[in-house]
Structures are given as structure tokens and as C-alpha cells.
Amino acid sequence: MKVLLLSENIPQLNESKETLLRHAHFTFLVDGISRACSHQLVRHRPASYSQQSQRYVAMKNFPYVTPDSVKGKLVEIEGKKYCYDDLMAFIGRFYEALVEEGVPKEDARFVLPNACTTRIVFTMNGEELVHFLRLRTCTRAQWEIRKMAIEMLKLLQSKYPELFKDVGPNCYYLGYCTEGKMSCGRPEEVRAYFASLCKGEE
Ligand SMILES: Cc1cc2nc3c(=O)[nH]c(=O)nc-3n(C[C@H](O)[C@H](O)[C@H](O)COP(=O)(O)OP(=O)(O)OC[C@H]3O[C@@H](n4cnc5c(N)ncnc54)[C@H](O)[C@@H]3O)c2cc1C
């Protein structure tokens, strides 16, 4: 996964942090995340997105994300053992065969998995960005979007420490957990992690 802060526009105003964030815009480029991750990202509505097209870009030897939990796992089907990479290679061959048969890429892509990587550029204003980071840096968030959100936060904190030093999951941002029964139950540990992150220690 590659996360870049492409550009930002923060007005030169002698105003509160909240006002500055409301009028500021941040554009990120993220490359190498799975489609499963980008699908979660684009659920955040007050933002603009441009994503690599699977309709026009050939997905020959498509790159994909492998979750740690499936690494080394073998699955037995009808007496034969397969690993995750076997399935990805089969899907890749099937996709290519469809394209060679004249199936348009926009239809051949129906066989591609959520694991397939993508590249996406998005712009959020500062207020939405903080909302996104509060939700997606939380341990409740799925691991890949959480990893991406933490990379974004690191970039923002190193460039704009005053605006982003307090940003993190709600247990860090608000000082208490808002997840109720779904809480990870480790707010002290999570708070300590984000406190060290904003000091550049992670
Ligand atoms: C841990 C976690 C688990 C999730 N699990 C699921 C799941 O199982 N299934 C699922 O479908 N989704 C799931 N989601 C996604 C979630 O339902 C939302 O789609 C996602 O969080 C984005 O919506 P949002 O309200 O947080 O904020 P955004 O879309 O980022 O918007 C920010 C804020 O702007 C305001 N806003 C935005 N658009 C409007 C509008 N049209 N009208 C009025 N106000 C608006 C709201 O105040 C909103 O909170 C999950 C999210 C998280 C963080």
C-alpha cells in the first residue's frame, strides 16, 4: 500500500482549528489497496473520488492483497489442496481467457475478486477528514482501511502537527470510547499508541 498526500489547501486565516479544518481541503493518492478497502472508503460521502477503471485497464496478471490470516492456509476441495495464490492465478487465467475470447473488459472484470488492488485519488475537507480518521483509525475498523487511515494520519501529523495531533479514534480524540459493547476494551493501550504516533515515535 502506498499513501501520498498529493496536495492541500489550508486558508491563511487567524481562526480556530475547527474553522480552518472546515475550509481546508486535502487530496490523497492511495495505491495498492484492495477493492474491499476502497469500497469502504467511498462510503464516506462528503468527498470526491477518482478510481482506476476496471472497464478500460486490462487486469492481466492482476495484483492483489493477501490478508495475513490466509497466508500459508491450504483449503481442500474434492481431495485436492489449494492455497490463496492458486485461486488468484486461476481467476487471472480465466479473466485473460475471457478477454482473448472477445469479452469486453467491462464484463470480464466480473470474475475479479475483492482482493484485486486499485488506485484511488480522493479529496476531503478537513472536517470530513477528521470524521473519517476518527472512525477508521479505531480498532473496530477493518485492518486494511485502518492501516491506510493510520498512514494518512502520520502524513498529516508530520506536516500539520497543530491541526492533527489530537486526531485518532474516539478514545483518543474524545478521551472516551463510543463503541459500547463493540469496544475493544483496550482504550489505554490505544490511546498510548496514538499519543506516541503524534510524537513521531511509531
Ligand atoms: C467499524 C465500521 C463498521 C461498518 N460496518 C458496516 C456494515 O456492516 N454495513 C454497512 O453498510 N456499512 C458499514 N459501515 C459504513 C457506515 O455505515 C457508513 O457508511 C460510513 O461510516 C460512512 O458514513 P458516515 O455517516 O460515517 O459518514 P460520512 O459519509 O463520512 O459523512 C460524514 C457526516 O456527514 C453527514 N452527512 C453525510 N452525508 C449526508 C447526507 N446525505 N445527509 C445528511 N448528512 C450527511 C453526516 O453527519 C455524516 O456522519 C461501517 C463503518 C465502520 C466505521
mmCIF file of C-alpha atoms and ligand atoms in Angstrom:
data_model
loop_
_atom_site.group_PDB
_atom_site.id
_atom_site.type_symbol
_atom_site.label_atom_id
_atom_site.label_comp_id
_atom_site.label_asym_id
_atom_site.label_seq_id
_atom_site.Cartn_x
_atom_site.Cartn_y
_atom_site.Cartn_z
ATOM 1 C CA MET A 1 0.000 0.000 0.000
ATOM 2 C CA LYS A 2 1.295 3.466 -0.928
ATOM 3 C CA VAL A 3 -0.327 6.543 0.642
ATOM 4 C CA LEU A 4 0.600 10.030 -0.579
ATOM 5 C CA LEU A 5 -0.692 13.428 0.443
ATOM 6 C CA LEU A 6 -0.802 14.944 -3.035
ATOM 7 C CA SER A 7 -1.908 18.444 -2.155
ATOM 8 C CA GLU A 8 -3.641 20.500 0.469
ATOM 9 C CA ASN A 9 -5.235 23.889 0.617
ATOM 10 C CA ILE A 10 -5.441 25.478 4.042
ATOM 11 C CA PRO A 11 -6.662 29.082 4.144
ATOM 12 C CA GLN A 12 -4.423 31.596 5.895
ATOM 13 C CA LEU A 13 -6.972 32.659 8.488
ATOM 14 C CA ASN A 14 -6.498 33.645 12.077
ATOM 15 C CA GLU A 15 -9.354 31.370 13.120
ATOM 16 C CA SER A 16 -9.946 28.343 15.329
ATOM 17 C CA LYS A 17 -8.693 24.912 14.348
ATOM 18 C CA GLU A 18 -12.285 23.835 13.640
ATOM 19 C CA THR A 19 -12.844 26.751 11.230
ATOM 20 C CA LEU A 20 -9.543 26.134 9.460
ATOM 21 C CA LEU A 21 -10.394 22.450 9.019
ATOM 22 C CA ARG A 22 -13.851 23.282 7.658
ATOM 23 C CA HIS A 23 -12.322 25.380 4.877
ATOM 24 C CA ALA A 24 -9.236 23.253 4.205
ATOM 25 C CA HIS A 25 -9.019 20.541 1.524
ATOM 26 C CA PHE A 26 -6.689 17.552 1.384
ATOM 27 C CA THR A 27 -6.061 15.334 -1.643
ATOM 28 C CA PHE A 28 -4.609 11.850 -1.175
ATOM 29 C CA LEU A 29 -3.453 9.222 -3.615
ATOM 30 C CA VAL A 30 -3.654 5.650 -2.370
ATOM 31 C CA ASP A 31 -2.271 2.826 -4.463
ATOM 32 C CA GLY A 32 -2.230 -0.919 -3.834
ATOM 33 C CA ILE A 33 -5.265 -1.215 -1.575
ATOM 34 C CA SER A 34 -7.829 -3.915 -2.254
ATOM 35 C CA ARG A 35 -11.211 -3.216 -3.791
ATOM 36 C CA ALA A 36 -12.634 -4.396 -0.446
ATOM 37 C CA CYS A 37 -10.848 -1.459 1.166
ATOM 38 C CA SER A 38 -11.741 1.131 -1.480
ATOM 39 C CA HIS A 39 -15.385 0.086 -1.226
ATOM 40 C CA GLN A 40 -15.330 1.061 2.447
ATOM 41 C CA LEU A 41 -13.548 4.326 1.692
ATOM 42 C CA VAL A 42 -16.099 5.524 -0.871
ATOM 43 C CA ARG A 43 -18.931 5.076 1.618
ATOM 44 C CA HIS A 44 -17.728 8.399 3.073
ATOM 45 C CA ARG A 45 -19.994 10.799 1.250
ATOM 46 C CA PRO A 46 -18.693 14.360 1.625
ATOM 47 C CA ALA A 47 -15.626 13.650 -0.557
ATOM 48 C CA SER A 48 -14.609 13.419 -4.240
ATOM 49 C CA TYR A 49 -13.100 10.243 -5.688
ATOM 50 C CA SER A 50 -11.325 9.204 -8.896
ATOM 51 C CA GLN A 51 -10.597 5.489 -9.102
ATOM 52 C CA GLN A 52 -8.673 3.387 -11.606
ATOM 53 C CA SER A 53 -11.164 1.885 -14.040
ATOM 54 C CA GLN A 54 -11.531 -1.878 -14.419
ATOM 55 C CA ARG A 55 -13.626 -1.214 -17.542
ATOM 56 C CA TYR A 56 -10.668 0.044 -19.551
ATOM 57 C CA VAL A 57 -7.492 -1.032 -17.740
ATOM 58 C CA ALA A 58 -6.565 -4.636 -18.584
ATOM 59 C CA MET A 59 -6.200 -6.662 -15.396
ATOM 60 C CA LYS A 60 -3.728 -9.154 -16.883
ATOM 61 C CA ASN A 61 -1.697 -10.675 -14.005
ATOM 62 C CA PHE A 62 -3.800 -8.561 -11.701
ATOM 63 C CA PRO A 63 -2.116 -7.548 -8.441
ATOM 64 C CA TYR A 64 -3.959 -8.467 -5.249
ATOM 65 C CA VAL A 65 -3.797 -8.067 -1.485
ATOM 66 C CA THR A 66 -3.204 -11.121 0.704
ATOM 67 C CA PRO A 67 -4.528 -10.835 4.262
ATOM 68 C CA ASP A 68 -2.139 -12.252 6.883
ATOM 69 C CA SER A 69 -4.889 -14.612 8.066
ATOM 70 C CA VAL A 70 -4.921 -16.533 4.769
ATOM 71 C CA LYS A 71 -1.143 -16.707 4.283
ATOM 72 C CA GLY A 72 0.011 -20.336 4.336
ATOM 73 C CA LYS A 73 -3.556 -21.702 4.524
ATOM 74 C CA LEU A 74 -4.465 -24.675 2.357
ATOM 75 C CA VAL A 75 -8.070 -25.470 1.512
ATOM 76 C CA GLU A 76 -9.083 -28.941 0.428
ATOM 77 C CA ILE A 77 -11.660 -29.171 -2.367
ATOM 78 C CA GLU A 78 -12.614 -32.551 -3.810
ATOM 79 C CA GLY A 79 -9.443 -34.142 -2.454
ATOM 80 C CA LYS A 80 -7.031 -31.529 -3.811
ATOM 81 C CA LYS A 81 -5.317 -28.808 -1.757
ATOM 82 C CA TYR A 82 -5.213 -25.213 -2.892
ATOM 83 C CA CYS A 83 -3.739 -22.030 -1.482
ATOM 84 C CA TYR A 84 -4.975 -18.457 -1.948
ATOM 85 C CA ASP A 85 -2.408 -17.774 -4.686
ATOM 86 C CA ASP A 86 -3.685 -20.813 -6.655
ATOM 87 C CA LEU A 87 -7.163 -19.295 -6.748
ATOM 88 C CA MET A 88 -5.861 -15.843 -7.750
ATOM 89 C CA ALA A 89 -3.770 -17.396 -10.545
ATOM 90 C CA PHE A 90 -6.821 -19.341 -11.780
ATOM 91 C CA ILE A 91 -9.012 -16.233 -11.751
ATOM 92 C CA GLY A 92 -6.282 -14.334 -13.631
ATOM 93 C CA ARG A 93 -6.122 -17.047 -16.304
ATOM 94 C CA PHE A 94 -9.911 -17.179 -16.549
ATOM 95 C CA TYR A 95 -10.094 -13.369 -16.911
ATOM 96 C CA GLU A 96 -7.441 -13.336 -19.630
ATOM 97 C CA ALA A 97 -9.145 -16.187 -21.481
ATOM 98 C CA LEU A 98 -12.430 -14.283 -21.476
ATOM 99 C CA VAL A 99 -10.719 -11.166 -22.874
ATOM 100 C CA GLU A 100 -8.988 -13.290 -25.555
ATOM 101 C CA GLU A 101 -12.413 -14.709 -26.440
ATOM 102 C CA GLY A 102 -13.560 -11.149 -27.153
ATOM 103 C CA VAL A 103 -15.444 -10.483 -23.919
ATOM 104 C CA PRO A 104 -15.201 -6.730 -23.171
ATOM 105 C CA LYS A 105 -13.020 -5.887 -20.164
ATOM 106 C CA GLU A 106 -16.020 -4.292 -18.505
ATOM 107 C CA ASP A 107 -17.701 -7.738 -18.465
ATOM 108 C CA ALA A 108 -14.600 -9.884 -17.911
ATOM 109 C CA ARG A 109 -13.934 -7.909 -14.706
ATOM 110 C CA PHE A 110 -16.997 -9.542 -13.124
ATOM 111 C CA VAL A 111 -14.773 -12.507 -12.217
ATOM 112 C CA LEU A 112 -12.188 -10.355 -10.417
ATOM 113 C CA PRO A 113 -12.101 -10.621 -6.624
ATOM 114 C CA ASN A 114 -12.358 -8.030 -3.849
ATOM 115 C CA ALA A 115 -8.653 -8.714 -3.266
ATOM 116 C CA CYS A 116 -7.730 -7.062 -6.571
ATOM 117 C CA THR A 117 -5.742 -3.879 -5.922
ATOM 118 C CA THR A 118 -6.769 -0.438 -7.012
ATOM 119 C CA ARG A 119 -5.508 3.124 -7.123
ATOM 120 C CA ILE A 120 -7.699 5.962 -5.947
ATOM 121 C CA VAL A 121 -7.370 9.711 -5.579
ATOM 122 C CA PHE A 122 -9.703 11.466 -3.178
ATOM 123 C CA THR A 123 -10.262 14.900 -1.728
ATOM 124 C CA MET A 124 -11.886 15.622 1.615
ATOM 125 C CA ASN A 125 -12.335 18.823 3.527
ATOM 126 C CA GLY A 126 -10.640 18.873 6.916
ATOM 127 C CA GLU A 127 -13.855 18.327 8.863
ATOM 128 C CA GLU A 128 -14.738 15.174 6.925
ATOM 129 C CA LEU A 129 -11.137 14.010 7.077
ATOM 130 C CA VAL A 130 -11.191 14.168 10.887
ATOM 131 C CA HIS A 131 -14.528 12.292 10.913
ATOM 132 C CA PHE A 132 -13.070 9.628 8.612
ATOM 133 C CA LEU A 133 -9.909 9.273 10.726
ATOM 134 C CA ARG A 134 -11.885 9.008 13.978
ATOM 135 C CA LEU A 135 -13.880 6.078 12.582
ATOM 136 C CA ARG A 136 -11.219 4.323 10.575
ATOM 137 C CA THR A 137 -8.260 4.504 12.970
ATOM 138 C CA CYS A 138 -10.401 2.759 15.601
ATOM 139 C CA THR A 139 -9.583 -0.895 16.295
ATOM 140 C CA ARG A 140 -13.167 -1.681 15.222
ATOM 141 C CA ALA A 141 -12.332 -0.687 11.655
ATOM 142 C CA GLN A 142 -11.279 -3.449 9.278
ATOM 143 C CA TRP A 143 -7.474 -3.907 9.302
ATOM 144 C CA GLU A 144 -6.707 -2.654 5.783
ATOM 145 C CA ILE A 145 -8.657 0.609 5.915
ATOM 146 C CA ARG A 146 -7.294 1.113 9.445
ATOM 147 C CA LYS A 147 -3.740 0.718 8.171
ATOM 148 C CA MET A 148 -4.484 3.203 5.385
ATOM 149 C CA ALA A 149 -6.078 5.703 7.812
ATOM 150 C CA ILE A 150 -3.071 5.469 10.149
ATOM 151 C CA GLU A 151 -0.696 6.133 7.209
ATOM 152 C CA MET A 152 -2.801 9.175 6.293
ATOM 153 C CA LEU A 153 -2.739 10.394 9.894
ATOM 154 C CA LYS A 154 1.065 10.015 10.084
ATOM 155 C CA LEU A 155 1.482 12.186 6.970
ATOM 156 C CA LEU A 156 -0.910 14.815 8.316
ATOM 157 C CA GLN A 157 0.664 14.897 11.776
ATOM 158 C CA SER A 158 4.168 15.275 10.411
ATOM 159 C CA LYS A 159 3.118 18.200 8.175
ATOM 160 C CA TYR A 160 0.421 19.841 10.308
ATOM 161 C CA PRO A 161 1.034 18.769 13.920
ATOM 162 C CA GLU A 162 -1.132 21.544 15.386
ATOM 163 C CA LEU A 163 -4.164 20.569 13.292
ATOM 164 C CA PHE A 164 -3.864 16.795 13.657
ATOM 165 C CA LYS A 165 -2.035 15.991 16.911
ATOM 166 C CA ASP A 166 -5.325 15.263 18.732
ATOM 167 C CA VAL A 167 -6.822 13.187 15.908
ATOM 168 C CA GLY A 168 -7.241 9.432 16.230
ATOM 169 C CA PRO A 169 -10.003 7.048 17.298
ATOM 170 C CA ASN A 170 -12.637 8.448 19.646
ATOM 171 C CA CYS A 171 -10.978 7.025 22.766
ATOM 172 C CA TYR A 172 -8.000 9.266 21.926
ATOM 173 C CA TYR A 173 -9.829 12.190 20.294
ATOM 174 C CA LEU A 174 -12.655 12.484 22.835
ATOM 175 C CA GLY A 175 -10.936 10.768 25.735
ATOM 176 C CA TYR A 176 -13.575 8.040 25.944
ATOM 177 C CA CYS A 177 -14.739 5.130 23.821
ATOM 178 C CA THR A 178 -18.034 5.483 21.941
ATOM 179 C CA GLU A 179 -18.294 1.875 20.765
ATOM 180 C CA GLY A 180 -20.312 0.464 23.684
ATOM 181 C CA LYS A 181 -20.479 -3.337 23.597
ATOM 182 C CA MET A 182 -18.320 -3.352 20.469
ATOM 183 C CA SER A 183 -15.432 -1.643 22.291
ATOM 184 C CA CYS A 184 -12.063 -3.386 22.069
ATOM 185 C CA GLY A 185 -11.770 -2.824 25.829
ATOM 186 C CA ARG A 186 -8.186 -1.543 25.480
ATOM 187 C CA PRO A 187 -8.606 2.258 25.447
ATOM 188 C CA GLU A 188 -5.437 2.901 27.496
ATOM 189 C CA GLU A 189 -3.313 0.881 25.085
ATOM 190 C CA VAL A 190 -4.918 2.507 22.018
ATOM 191 C CA ARG A 191 -4.547 5.997 23.498
ATOM 192 C CA ALA A 192 -0.873 5.337 24.258
ATOM 193 C CA TYR A 193 -0.310 4.188 20.669
ATOM 194 C CA PHE A 194 -1.837 7.364 19.195
ATOM 195 C CA ALA A 195 -0.021 9.578 21.701
ATOM 196 C CA SER A 196 3.290 8.060 20.547
ATOM 197 C CA LEU A 197 2.231 8.318 16.900
ATOM 198 C CA CYS A 198 1.746 12.082 17.141
ATOM 199 C CA LYS A 199 5.224 12.390 18.698
ATOM 200 C CA GLY A 200 6.587 10.570 15.637
ATOM 201 C CA GLU A 201 7.684 7.624 17.768
ATOM 202 C CA GLU A 202 5.887 4.920 15.762
HETATM 203 C C1 LIG B 1 -16.397 -0.011 12.076
HETATM 204 C C2 LIG B 1 -17.346 0.201 10.938
HETATM 205 C C3 LIG B 1 -18.163 -0.836 10.538
HETATM 206 C C4 LIG B 1 -19.066 -0.659 9.470
HETATM 207 N N1 LIG B 1 -19.853 -1.696 9.094
HETATM 208 C C5 LIG B 1 -20.759 -1.519 8.106
HETATM 209 C C6 LIG B 1 -21.653 -2.563 7.714
HETATM 210 O O1 LIG B 1 -21.616 -3.648 8.281
HETATM 211 N N2 LIG B 1 -22.515 -2.327 6.705
HETATM 212 C C7 LIG B 1 -22.583 -1.113 6.068
HETATM 213 O O2 LIG B 1 -23.410 -0.944 5.163
HETATM 214 N N3 LIG B 1 -21.752 -0.115 6.404
HETATM 215 C C8 LIG B 1 -20.862 -0.269 7.410
HETATM 216 N N4 LIG B 1 -20.031 0.767 7.750
HETATM 217 C C9 LIG B 1 -20.094 2.021 6.982
HETATM 218 C C10 LIG B 1 -21.037 3.028 7.646
HETATM 219 O O3 LIG B 1 -22.352 2.518 7.683
HETATM 220 C C11 LIG B 1 -21.037 4.359 6.865
HETATM 221 O O4 LIG B 1 -21.460 4.130 5.539
HETATM 222 C C12 LIG B 1 -19.686 5.014 6.854
HETATM 223 O O5 LIG B 1 -19.181 5.089 8.157
HETATM 224 C C13 LIG B 1 -19.792 6.435 6.251
HETATM 225 O O6 LIG B 1 -20.869 7.127 6.794
HETATM 226 P P1 LIG B 1 -20.769 8.212 7.962
HETATM 227 O O7 LIG B 1 -22.137 8.561 8.403
HETATM 228 O O8 LIG B 1 -19.820 7.776 8.985
HETATM 229 O O9 LIG B 1 -20.130 9.465 7.392
HETATM 230 P P2 LIG B 1 -19.766 10.155 6.003
HETATM 231 O O10 LIG B 1 -20.467 9.588 4.829
HETATM 232 O O11 LIG B 1 -18.293 10.204 6.013
HETATM 233 O O12 LIG B 1 -20.372 11.575 6.294
HETATM 234 C C14 LIG B 1 -19.910 12.371 7.402
HETATM 235 C C15 LIG B 1 -21.084 13.026 8.068
HETATM 236 O O13 LIG B 1 -21.665 13.945 7.134
HETATM 237 C C16 LIG B 1 -23.073 13.949 7.305
HETATM 238 N N5 LIG B 1 -23.701 13.509 6.058
HETATM 239 C C17 LIG B 1 -23.105 12.888 5.004
HETATM 240 N N6 LIG B 1 -23.977 12.662 4.024
HETATM 241 C C18 LIG B 1 -25.157 13.120 4.471
HETATM 242 C C19 LIG B 1 -26.458 13.161 3.912
HETATM 243 N N7 LIG B 1 -26.735 12.703 2.693
HETATM 244 N N8 LIG B 1 -27.449 13.704 4.654
HETATM 245 C C20 LIG B 1 -27.210 14.198 5.894
HETATM 246 N N9 LIG B 1 -25.996 14.190 6.484
HETATM 247 C C21 LIG B 1 -24.988 13.664 5.772
HETATM 248 C C22 LIG B 1 -23.398 13.002 8.458
HETATM 249 O O14 LIG B 1 -23.423 13.749 9.663
HETATM 250 C C23 LIG B 1 -22.204 12.073 8.452
HETATM 251 O O15 LIG B 1 -21.985 11.459 9.691
HETATM 252 C C24 LIG B 1 -19.142 0.608 8.806
HETATM 253 C C25 LIG B 1 -18.307 1.643 9.218
HETATM 254 C C26 LIG B 1 -17.409 1.462 10.266
HETATM 255 C C27 LIG B 1 -16.535 2.615 10.685
#
